[in-house]
């Protein structure tokens, strides 16, 4: 699709009136100026007529080879074109920069036409985008002083020019057409790591902290998030209080990405904050395979034994995700080894087998103790007692081990534990009788 810019035949008269400060010429040109807008012919050529303010930025039609959004076509004759050319040569002879030429014409032009109204006409190219591309920042300042308003895109574009920010801030937010749209764009830019903090404060000083919180969380959600950028949010006042739809805070996402400095600055009360799945920051560090963050969180007091909704502690999650380095560190540095379900079952079984064997010692001794034909009653009693005490001590030690699973058991197994104690007590009693018999 070909874009064509029509230069109305009234333009040379307008320029002549501005140069000679002839109000009649200016008014005649403005009154006869064609309606602004676009039209498309059968060949798909889109023709555009802009407000007079736009044409003054170019001063004269561009040649076909000059880079521009439009192909410039003049409706006026060769005599008018020669006049514009001679005017341009006159300005150049006076060593006037192109921007100064434009400002020279805009002075009288502003007395006859509403610059603010012309700047807001809906066109396919923004006036301020055109001025930015031409680096006409003095013209931009002039238009703003005349009350011209800015779109959100205009502000975002102009804010990139550091040396122009001071002048621009005087017109924000009062000369922004859609502040809400601009605020959304600024927050998005901040989350992408761009420097728009001051602009955010200009737009909405009351909600800037809330927006910073949202921007910090949004930035950490990005795949290419940067720790340095997150730190800047925190330096601006973000506390990491915003929560996403999964119940995650900034500290969860920072831990998962291995952002140690961010985690340390946000840890506070959030160190034990769980998301909607019960995962705490230390769980997220395991998910992200961030060993240094896992170790630091434990040092800061994070509960490594707390479990998520799947019943997985930090160690269990590490085993599930095969985080070998984290598993080794938890075992060697923090003595946090845990058992697999199979190992837990095996340990519980051994403990109750010991209790069962302890319980059976007393009936066994009684069998021999009351057998009149058995000559080694005392020896067997003492030997079985020693075994029973040994089994009981081993069982107690096993159950008191930190890795022993704390689970509910059937009442029958609980009764077995009681019987083991009764068995040992009974055996000790029989052993006393046996020792006294040997001493006689």
Short mmCIF file of C-alpha atoms in Angstrom, two decimals:
data_model
loop_
_atom_site.label_atom_id
_atom_site.label_comp_id
_atom_site.label_asym_id
_atom_site.label_seq_id
_atom_site.Cartn_x
_atom_site.Cartn_y
_atom_site.Cartn_z
CA UNK A 1 0.00 0.00 0.00
CA UNK A 2 1.46 3.35 -1.07
CA UNK A 3 1.18 6.27 1.34
CA UNK A 4 1.00 9.69 -0.31
CA UNK A 5 1.12 13.04 1.43
CA UNK A 6 -0.69 15.82 -0.43
CA UNK A 7 0.74 19.33 -0.08
CA UNK A 8 -2.32 21.61 -0.52
CA UNK A 9 -2.06 24.49 -2.98
CA UNK A 10 -2.78 26.84 -0.06
CA UNK A 11 0.54 26.01 1.65
CA UNK A 12 2.77 28.51 -0.25
CA UNK A 13 0.32 31.31 0.53
CA UNK A 14 0.42 30.33 4.24
CA UNK A 15 4.23 30.41 4.28
CA UNK A 16 4.30 33.73 2.39
CA UNK A 17 1.93 35.20 4.95
CA UNK A 18 4.05 33.91 7.87
CA UNK A 19 7.30 35.22 6.40
CA UNK A 20 5.84 38.63 5.52
CA UNK A 21 3.59 38.60 8.62
CA UNK A 22 0.62 39.24 6.39
CA UNK A 23 -2.45 38.25 8.36
CA UNK A 24 -4.73 38.31 5.32
CA UNK A 25 -2.60 35.73 3.51
CA UNK A 26 -2.47 33.53 6.61
CA UNK A 27 -6.22 33.65 7.20
CA UNK A 28 -7.02 33.04 3.53
CA UNK A 29 -4.74 29.98 3.48
CA UNK A 30 -6.14 28.56 6.71
CA UNK A 31 -9.76 29.09 5.68
CA UNK A 32 -9.22 27.42 2.31
CA UNK A 33 -7.20 24.54 3.77
CA UNK A 34 -8.74 21.20 2.71
CA UNK A 35 -10.21 18.80 5.24
CA UNK A 36 -7.65 16.67 6.97
CA UNK A 37 -7.90 12.93 6.58
CA UNK A 38 -7.11 10.00 4.29
CA UNK A 39 -8.67 8.47 1.22
CA UNK A 40 -7.86 5.37 -0.83
CA UNK A 41 -8.29 5.03 -4.58
CA UNK A 42 -8.95 1.93 -6.68
CA UNK A 43 -5.24 1.21 -7.02
CA UNK A 44 -4.80 1.09 -3.23
CA UNK A 45 -2.98 4.41 -2.99
CA UNK A 46 -3.75 6.12 0.31
CA UNK A 47 -3.67 9.91 0.10
CA UNK A 48 -3.37 11.98 3.26
CA UNK A 49 -3.89 15.65 4.07
CA UNK A 50 -2.47 16.82 7.40
CA UNK A 51 -3.01 20.00 9.44
CA UNK A 52 -0.81 22.98 8.41
CA UNK A 53 1.35 22.51 11.52
CA UNK A 54 2.80 19.28 10.12
CA UNK A 55 3.91 20.77 6.81
CA UNK A 56 5.81 23.53 8.56
CA UNK A 57 8.11 20.88 10.05
CA UNK A 58 9.27 19.86 6.55
CA UNK A 59 9.13 23.43 5.16
CA UNK A 60 8.97 22.11 1.58
CA UNK A 61 8.02 18.78 -0.07
CA UNK A 62 10.63 16.05 0.19
CA UNK A 63 12.24 14.60 -2.87
CA UNK A 64 11.12 11.05 -3.85
CA UNK A 65 14.44 9.54 -2.74
CA UNK A 66 14.30 11.06 0.78
CA UNK A 67 13.34 8.62 3.51
CA UNK A 68 9.87 9.30 4.86
CA UNK A 69 6.66 7.51 5.78
CA UNK A 70 4.94 9.35 2.91
CA UNK A 71 5.69 10.04 -0.72
CA UNK A 72 5.30 13.81 -0.97
CA UNK A 73 3.21 15.23 -3.84
CA UNK A 74 2.59 18.98 -4.23
CA UNK A 75 -0.64 20.41 -5.66
CA UNK A 76 0.87 23.87 -6.22
CA UNK A 77 2.64 25.05 -9.39
CA UNK A 78 6.31 25.49 -10.20
CA UNK A 79 6.26 29.16 -9.27
CA UNK A 80 5.20 28.27 -5.73
CA UNK A 81 7.86 25.57 -5.57
CA UNK A 82 10.51 28.10 -6.64
CA UNK A 83 9.32 30.46 -3.91
CA UNK A 84 9.75 27.75 -1.27
CA UNK A 85 13.16 26.87 -2.65
CA UNK A 86 14.29 30.50 -2.59
CA UNK A 87 13.00 30.87 0.97
CA UNK A 88 15.00 27.81 1.99
CA UNK A 89 18.11 29.24 0.36
CA UNK A 90 17.53 32.53 2.16
CA UNK A 91 17.41 30.79 5.53
CA UNK A 92 20.54 28.80 4.72
CA UNK A 93 22.37 31.97 3.69
CA UNK A 94 21.48 33.41 7.08
CA UNK A 95 23.00 30.23 8.60
CA UNK A 96 19.76 29.33 10.31
CA UNK A 97 19.37 25.71 11.41
CA UNK A 98 16.29 23.96 10.09
CA UNK A 99 14.72 23.85 13.55
CA UNK A 100 15.25 27.59 13.92
CA UNK A 101 13.55 28.11 10.55
CA UNK A 102 10.54 26.18 11.79
CA UNK A 103 10.39 28.16 15.05
CA UNK A 104 10.59 31.40 13.08
CA UNK A 105 7.38 30.47 11.25
CA UNK A 106 5.62 28.95 14.26
CA UNK A 107 5.77 32.21 16.20
CA UNK A 108 3.32 34.14 13.98
CA UNK A 109 1.48 30.91 13.08
CA UNK A 110 0.45 30.39 16.72
CA UNK A 111 -1.31 33.75 16.69
CA UNK A 112 -3.69 32.63 13.93
CA UNK A 113 -4.16 28.92 14.54
CA UNK A 114 -4.67 26.63 17.54
CA UNK A 115 -1.50 24.60 17.68
CA UNK A 116 -2.85 22.40 20.49
CA UNK A 117 -5.88 21.43 18.37
CA UNK A 118 -3.78 20.66 15.30
CA UNK A 119 -1.34 18.55 17.33
CA UNK A 120 -4.15 16.25 18.49
CA UNK A 121 -5.68 15.56 15.07
CA UNK A 122 -5.88 11.80 14.52
CA UNK A 123 -3.31 11.01 11.83
CA UNK A 124 -1.25 8.01 10.81
CA UNK A 125 1.88 9.73 12.09
CA UNK A 126 2.15 11.50 15.42
CA UNK A 127 3.34 15.10 15.36
CA UNK A 128 5.63 14.44 18.31
CA UNK A 129 6.97 11.28 16.70
CA UNK A 130 7.81 13.36 13.61
CA UNK A 131 9.49 16.03 15.72
CA UNK A 132 11.39 13.41 17.74
CA UNK A 133 12.71 11.76 14.59
CA UNK A 134 13.86 15.16 13.31
CA UNK A 135 15.34 15.96 16.76
CA UNK A 136 13.34 19.18 16.96
CA UNK A 137 13.14 19.35 20.75
CA UNK A 138 12.79 23.11 20.86
CA UNK A 139 9.78 22.81 18.59
CA UNK A 140 8.36 20.13 20.88
CA UNK A 141 8.81 22.44 23.86
CA UNK A 142 7.11 25.27 21.93
CA UNK A 143 4.11 23.10 21.06
CA UNK A 144 3.78 21.95 24.66
CA UNK A 145 3.88 25.56 25.86
CA UNK A 146 1.02 26.22 23.44
CA UNK A 147 -1.04 23.55 25.23
CA UNK A 148 -0.52 20.61 22.88
CA UNK A 149 -1.37 17.30 24.54
CA UNK A 150 0.57 14.06 24.40
CA UNK A 151 -0.51 10.49 23.81
CA UNK A 152 0.91 7.69 25.97
CA UNK A 153 3.16 6.68 23.07
CA UNK A 154 4.41 10.25 22.71
CA UNK A 155 5.40 10.42 26.36
CA UNK A 156 7.11 7.02 26.30
CA UNK A 157 9.06 8.09 23.24
CA UNK A 158 10.10 11.52 24.49
CA UNK A 159 11.06 10.19 27.94
CA UNK A 160 13.93 8.32 26.31
CA UNK A 161 15.66 11.66 25.64
CA UNK A 162 17.40 12.27 28.96
CA UNK A 163 18.26 15.92 28.26
CA UNK A 164 14.63 16.73 27.47
CA UNK A 165 13.11 15.16 30.58
CA UNK A 166 13.25 18.28 32.70
CA UNK A 167 11.18 20.24 30.18
CA UNK A 168 8.82 17.32 29.64
CA UNK A 169 8.06 16.82 33.33
CA UNK A 170 6.43 20.25 33.53
CA UNK A 171 3.62 19.01 31.29
CA UNK A 172 2.96 15.61 32.92
CA UNK A 173 0.33 14.48 33.74
CA UNK A 174 -1.82 17.54 32.98
CA UNK A 175 -1.12 17.44 29.23
CA UNK A 176 -1.39 13.66 28.80
CA UNK A 177 -4.54 12.58 26.97
CA UNK A 178 -4.91 9.17 28.58
CA UNK A 179 -3.10 8.88 31.91
CA UNK A 180 -4.36 5.34 32.58
CA UNK A 181 -2.95 4.10 29.29
CA UNK A 182 0.34 5.80 30.02
CA UNK A 183 0.47 4.30 33.50
CA UNK A 184 -0.04 0.82 32.08
CA UNK A 185 2.70 1.39 29.51
CA UNK A 186 5.09 2.71 32.14
CA UNK A 187 4.55 -0.27 34.43
CA UNK A 188 5.10 -2.64 31.52
CA UNK A 189 8.31 -0.82 30.58
CA UNK A 190 9.56 -0.92 34.16
CA UNK A 191 8.88 -4.65 34.39
CA UNK A 192 10.98 -5.06 31.24
CA UNK A 193 13.90 -3.34 32.96
CA UNK A 194 13.60 0.17 31.53
CA UNK A 195 14.17 3.33 33.57
CA UNK A 196 10.74 4.90 34.02
CA UNK A 197 10.56 5.25 37.83
CA UNK A 198 10.46 9.04 37.87
CA UNK A 199 7.79 9.07 35.19
CA UNK A 200 5.67 6.68 37.25
CA UNK A 201 5.89 9.07 40.21
CA UNK A 202 4.78 11.96 37.99
CA UNK A 203 1.76 10.03 36.76
CA UNK A 204 0.47 8.65 40.04
CA UNK A 205 2.44 9.63 43.10
CA UNK A 206 -0.08 8.06 45.50
CA UNK A 207 0.00 4.58 43.97
CA UNK A 208 3.65 4.50 42.96
CA UNK A 209 4.60 2.03 45.71
CA UNK A 210 1.83 -0.35 44.75
CA UNK A 211 2.85 -0.11 41.11
CA UNK A 212 6.47 -0.76 42.04
CA UNK A 213 5.40 -3.90 43.89
CA UNK A 214 3.47 -5.11 40.85
CA UNK A 215 6.34 -4.22 38.53
CA UNK A 216 8.87 -6.10 40.70
CA UNK A 217 6.71 -9.22 40.65
CA UNK A 218 6.11 -8.88 36.91
CA UNK A 219 9.82 -8.46 36.20
CA UNK A 220 10.78 -11.52 38.23
CA UNK A 221 8.16 -13.49 36.30
CA UNK A 222 10.06 -12.84 33.08
CA UNK A 223 12.28 -15.57 31.73
CA UNK A 224 15.09 -13.05 31.16
CA UNK A 225 14.67 -11.22 34.48
CA UNK A 226 17.78 -9.51 35.84
CA UNK A 227 18.80 -9.40 39.48
CA UNK A 228 20.24 -5.88 39.09
CA UNK A 229 16.88 -4.65 37.86
CA UNK A 230 15.03 -6.29 40.74
CA UNK A 231 17.43 -4.64 43.17
CA UNK A 232 16.61 -1.27 41.64
CA UNK A 233 12.91 -1.88 42.33
CA UNK A 234 13.76 -2.64 45.93
CA UNK A 235 15.94 0.48 46.19
CA UNK A 236 12.96 2.49 44.93
CA UNK A 237 10.87 1.15 47.83
CA UNK A 238 9.43 -2.19 46.69
CA UNK A 239 9.01 -4.65 49.58
CA UNK A 240 7.94 -7.73 47.63
CA UNK A 241 4.41 -7.72 49.03
CA UNK A 242 2.50 -8.25 45.75
CA UNK A 243 1.09 -11.73 45.15
CA UNK A 244 0.34 -13.38 41.80
CA UNK A 245 -2.46 -15.79 40.92
CA UNK A 246 -0.40 -18.74 42.23
CA UNK A 247 0.10 -17.13 45.61
CA UNK A 248 3.75 -16.42 44.83
CA UNK A 249 5.60 -13.35 46.04
CA UNK A 250 8.75 -11.79 44.69
CA UNK A 251 10.89 -13.78 47.12
CA UNK A 252 9.54 -17.08 45.74
CA UNK A 253 10.43 -16.14 42.17
CA UNK A 254 13.79 -14.65 43.19
CA UNK A 255 14.70 -17.82 45.09
CA UNK A 256 13.79 -19.96 42.10
CA UNK A 257 15.98 -17.84 39.81
CA UNK A 258 18.88 -17.97 42.25
CA UNK A 259 18.87 -14.22 42.93
CA UNK A 260 20.70 -14.31 46.25
CA UNK A 261 20.85 -10.54 46.82
CA UNK A 262 17.13 -10.14 46.19
CA UNK A 263 16.28 -13.01 48.54
CA UNK A 264 18.43 -11.54 51.31
CA UNK A 265 16.77 -8.14 51.00
CA UNK A 266 13.24 -9.53 50.90
CA UNK A 267 13.54 -12.43 53.35
CA UNK A 268 12.12 -10.83 56.54
CA UNK A 269 8.72 -12.32 57.35
CA UNK A 270 8.40 -13.69 53.82
CA UNK A 271 10.99 -16.37 54.44
CA UNK A 272 8.25 -18.75 55.62
CA UNK A 273 5.54 -17.50 53.23
CA UNK A 274 3.96 -20.38 51.32
CA UNK A 275 2.33 -20.12 47.90
CA UNK A 276 -0.96 -21.77 46.94
CA UNK A 277 0.80 -25.17 46.65
CA UNK A 278 2.45 -24.87 50.03
CA UNK A 279 5.87 -24.19 48.54
CA UNK A 280 7.99 -21.79 50.56
CA UNK A 281 10.91 -19.79 49.15
CA UNK A 282 13.29 -22.62 50.02
CA UNK A 283 11.14 -25.05 48.00
CA UNK A 284 11.33 -22.67 45.04
CA UNK A 285 15.12 -22.55 45.39
CA UNK A 286 15.14 -26.34 45.07
CA UNK A 287 12.87 -26.16 42.02
CA UNK A 288 15.29 -23.69 40.43
CA UNK A 289 18.27 -25.86 41.49
CA UNK A 290 19.73 -22.83 43.28
CA UNK A 291 21.99 -24.48 45.88
CA UNK A 292 23.54 -21.24 47.24
CA UNK A 293 20.05 -19.85 47.90
CA UNK A 294 18.95 -23.08 49.61
CA UNK A 295 21.96 -22.94 51.93
CA UNK A 296 21.51 -19.22 52.63
CA UNK A 297 17.82 -19.59 53.45
CA UNK A 298 18.59 -22.34 55.95
CA UNK A 299 21.23 -20.10 57.52
CA UNK A 300 18.63 -17.31 57.73
CA UNK A 301 16.29 -19.60 59.63
CA UNK A 302 14.09 -21.16 56.96
CA UNK A 303 12.42 -24.38 58.10
CA UNK A 304 13.88 -27.01 55.79
CA UNK A 305 11.63 -29.70 57.29
CA UNK A 306 8.35 -27.96 56.45
CA UNK A 307 6.36 -29.77 53.78
CA UNK A 308 4.31 -28.54 50.85
CA UNK A 309 0.84 -29.78 49.91
CA UNK A 310 2.38 -32.85 48.29
CA UNK A 311 3.96 -33.77 51.61
CA UNK A 312 7.47 -33.01 50.37
CA UNK A 313 10.06 -31.32 52.54
CA UNK A 314 13.08 -29.60 51.03
CA UNK A 315 14.98 -32.89 51.11
CA UNK A 316 12.04 -34.85 49.72
CA UNK A 317 11.54 -32.34 46.90
CA UNK A 318 15.26 -32.48 46.11
CA UNK A 319 15.08 -36.26 45.85
CA UNK A 320 11.94 -36.04 43.71
CA UNK A 321 13.60 -33.58 41.31
CA UNK A 322 16.98 -35.33 41.47
CA UNK A 323 18.85 -32.27 42.69
CA UNK A 324 22.02 -34.21 43.52
CA UNK A 325 24.15 -31.27 44.68
CA UNK A 326 21.39 -29.99 46.98
CA UNK A 327 20.85 -33.48 48.44
CA UNK A 328 24.54 -33.84 49.25
CA UNK A 329 24.65 -30.39 50.85
CA UNK A 330 21.57 -31.06 52.98
CA UNK A 331 23.09 -34.30 54.21
CA UNK A 332 26.66 -33.14 54.83
CA UNK A 333 26.18 -29.48 55.80
CA UNK A 334 22.88 -29.61 57.67
CA UNK A 335 22.37 -33.29 58.58
CA UNK A 336 18.94 -33.25 56.93
CA UNK A 337 18.91 -36.68 55.34
CA UNK A 338 15.41 -38.13 55.03
CA UNK A 339 14.20 -41.57 54.13
CA UNK A 340 12.37 -42.69 51.06
CA UNK A 341 8.94 -44.30 51.65
CA UNK A 342 10.57 -47.71 51.22
CA UNK A 343 13.31 -46.85 53.70
CA UNK A 344 10.72 -45.52 56.15
CA UNK A 345 8.75 -48.73 55.95
CA UNK A 346 11.93 -50.78 56.48
CA UNK A 347 12.90 -48.74 59.53
CA UNK A 348 9.42 -49.04 61.08
CA UNK A 349 9.43 -52.79 60.44
CA UNK A 350 12.83 -53.28 62.09
CA UNK A 351 11.72 -51.30 65.16
CA UNK A 352 8.63 -53.44 65.62
CA UNK A 353 10.47 -56.68 64.92
CA UNK A 354 12.80 -55.77 67.77
CA UNK A 355 9.77 -55.09 69.99
CA UNK A 356 8.28 -58.44 69.01
CA UNK A 357 11.52 -60.33 69.72
CA UNK A 358 11.79 -58.55 73.07
CA UNK A 359 8.22 -59.54 73.91
CA UNK A 360 8.86 -63.22 73.04
CA UNK A 361 11.89 -63.47 75.31
CA UNK A 362 9.82 -63.69 78.49
CA UNK A 363 7.60 -66.63 77.34
CA UNK A 364 10.74 -68.42 76.12
CA UNK A 365 12.48 -68.04 79.46
CA UNK A 366 9.36 -69.08 81.35
CA UNK A 367 9.21 -72.23 79.24
CA UNK A 368 12.69 -73.28 80.39
CA UNK A 369 12.41 -71.71 83.86
CA UNK A 370 9.57 -73.98 84.95
CA UNK A 371 10.93 -77.11 83.26
CA UNK A 372 12.19 -79.27 86.15
CA UNK A 373 14.36 -81.34 83.83
CA UNK A 374 16.23 -78.39 82.38
CA UNK A 375 19.52 -77.81 84.25
CA UNK A 376 20.58 -74.41 82.81
CA UNK A 377 17.72 -72.23 83.97
CA UNK A 378 19.92 -69.47 85.38
CA UNK A 379 22.19 -69.27 82.34
CA UNK A 380 19.30 -69.19 79.88
CA UNK A 381 17.46 -66.60 81.96
CA UNK A 382 20.47 -64.30 82.13
CA UNK A 383 21.22 -64.77 78.43
CA UNK A 384 17.65 -64.07 77.30
CA UNK A 385 17.46 -61.07 79.59
CA UNK A 386 20.62 -59.65 78.11
CA UNK A 387 19.22 -60.17 74.60
CA UNK A 388 15.87 -58.61 75.54
CA UNK A 389 17.54 -55.54 77.04
CA UNK A 390 19.73 -55.24 73.93
CA UNK A 391 16.74 -55.49 71.60
CA UNK A 392 14.83 -52.95 73.69
CA UNK A 393 17.72 -50.46 73.65
CA UNK A 394 18.19 -50.88 69.89
CA UNK A 395 14.48 -50.30 69.32
CA UNK A 396 14.44 -47.17 71.49
CA UNK A 397 17.53 -45.80 69.77
CA UNK A 398 15.99 -46.47 66.36
CA UNK A 399 12.75 -44.71 67.24
CA UNK A 400 14.56 -41.70 68.69
CA UNK A 401 16.64 -41.22 65.54
CA UNK A 402 15.78 -37.94 63.76
CA UNK A 403 15.16 -39.78 60.51
CA UNK A 404 12.59 -42.14 62.08
CA UNK A 405 9.21 -41.39 60.48
CA UNK A 406 6.57 -39.96 62.76
CA UNK A 407 3.41 -41.75 61.70
CA UNK A 408 0.36 -43.18 63.30
CA UNK A 409 0.41 -46.99 63.88
CA UNK A 410 -2.32 -49.57 64.59
CA UNK A 411 -3.12 -50.07 68.27
CA UNK A 412 -1.80 -53.59 68.05
CA UNK A 413 1.70 -52.32 67.34
CA UNK A 414 1.40 -49.95 70.26
CA UNK A 415 0.41 -52.90 72.45
CA UNK A 416 3.49 -54.74 71.18
CA UNK A 417 5.65 -51.94 72.51
CA UNK A 418 4.01 -52.20 75.92
CA UNK A 419 4.53 -55.98 75.95
CA UNK A 420 8.22 -55.53 75.16
CA UNK A 421 8.63 -53.39 78.28
CA UNK A 422 6.68 -55.86 80.40
CA UNK A 423 8.84 -58.65 78.99
CA UNK A 424 12.06 -56.87 79.99
CA UNK A 425 10.72 -56.10 83.47
CA UNK A 426 9.69 -59.72 83.91
CA UNK A 427 13.04 -61.00 82.65
CA UNK A 428 14.93 -58.71 85.00
CA UNK A 429 12.87 -60.09 87.87
CA UNK A 430 13.63 -63.69 86.86
CA UNK A 431 17.30 -62.77 86.41
CA UNK A 432 17.43 -61.50 90.00
CA UNK A 433 15.98 -64.82 91.19
CA UNK A 434 18.49 -66.70 89.02
CA UNK A 435 21.44 -64.73 90.40
CA UNK A 436 20.34 -65.30 93.97
CA UNK A 437 20.06 -69.03 93.21
CA UNK A 438 23.60 -69.10 91.88
CA UNK A 439 24.94 -67.35 94.95
CA UNK A 440 23.59 -69.96 97.38
#
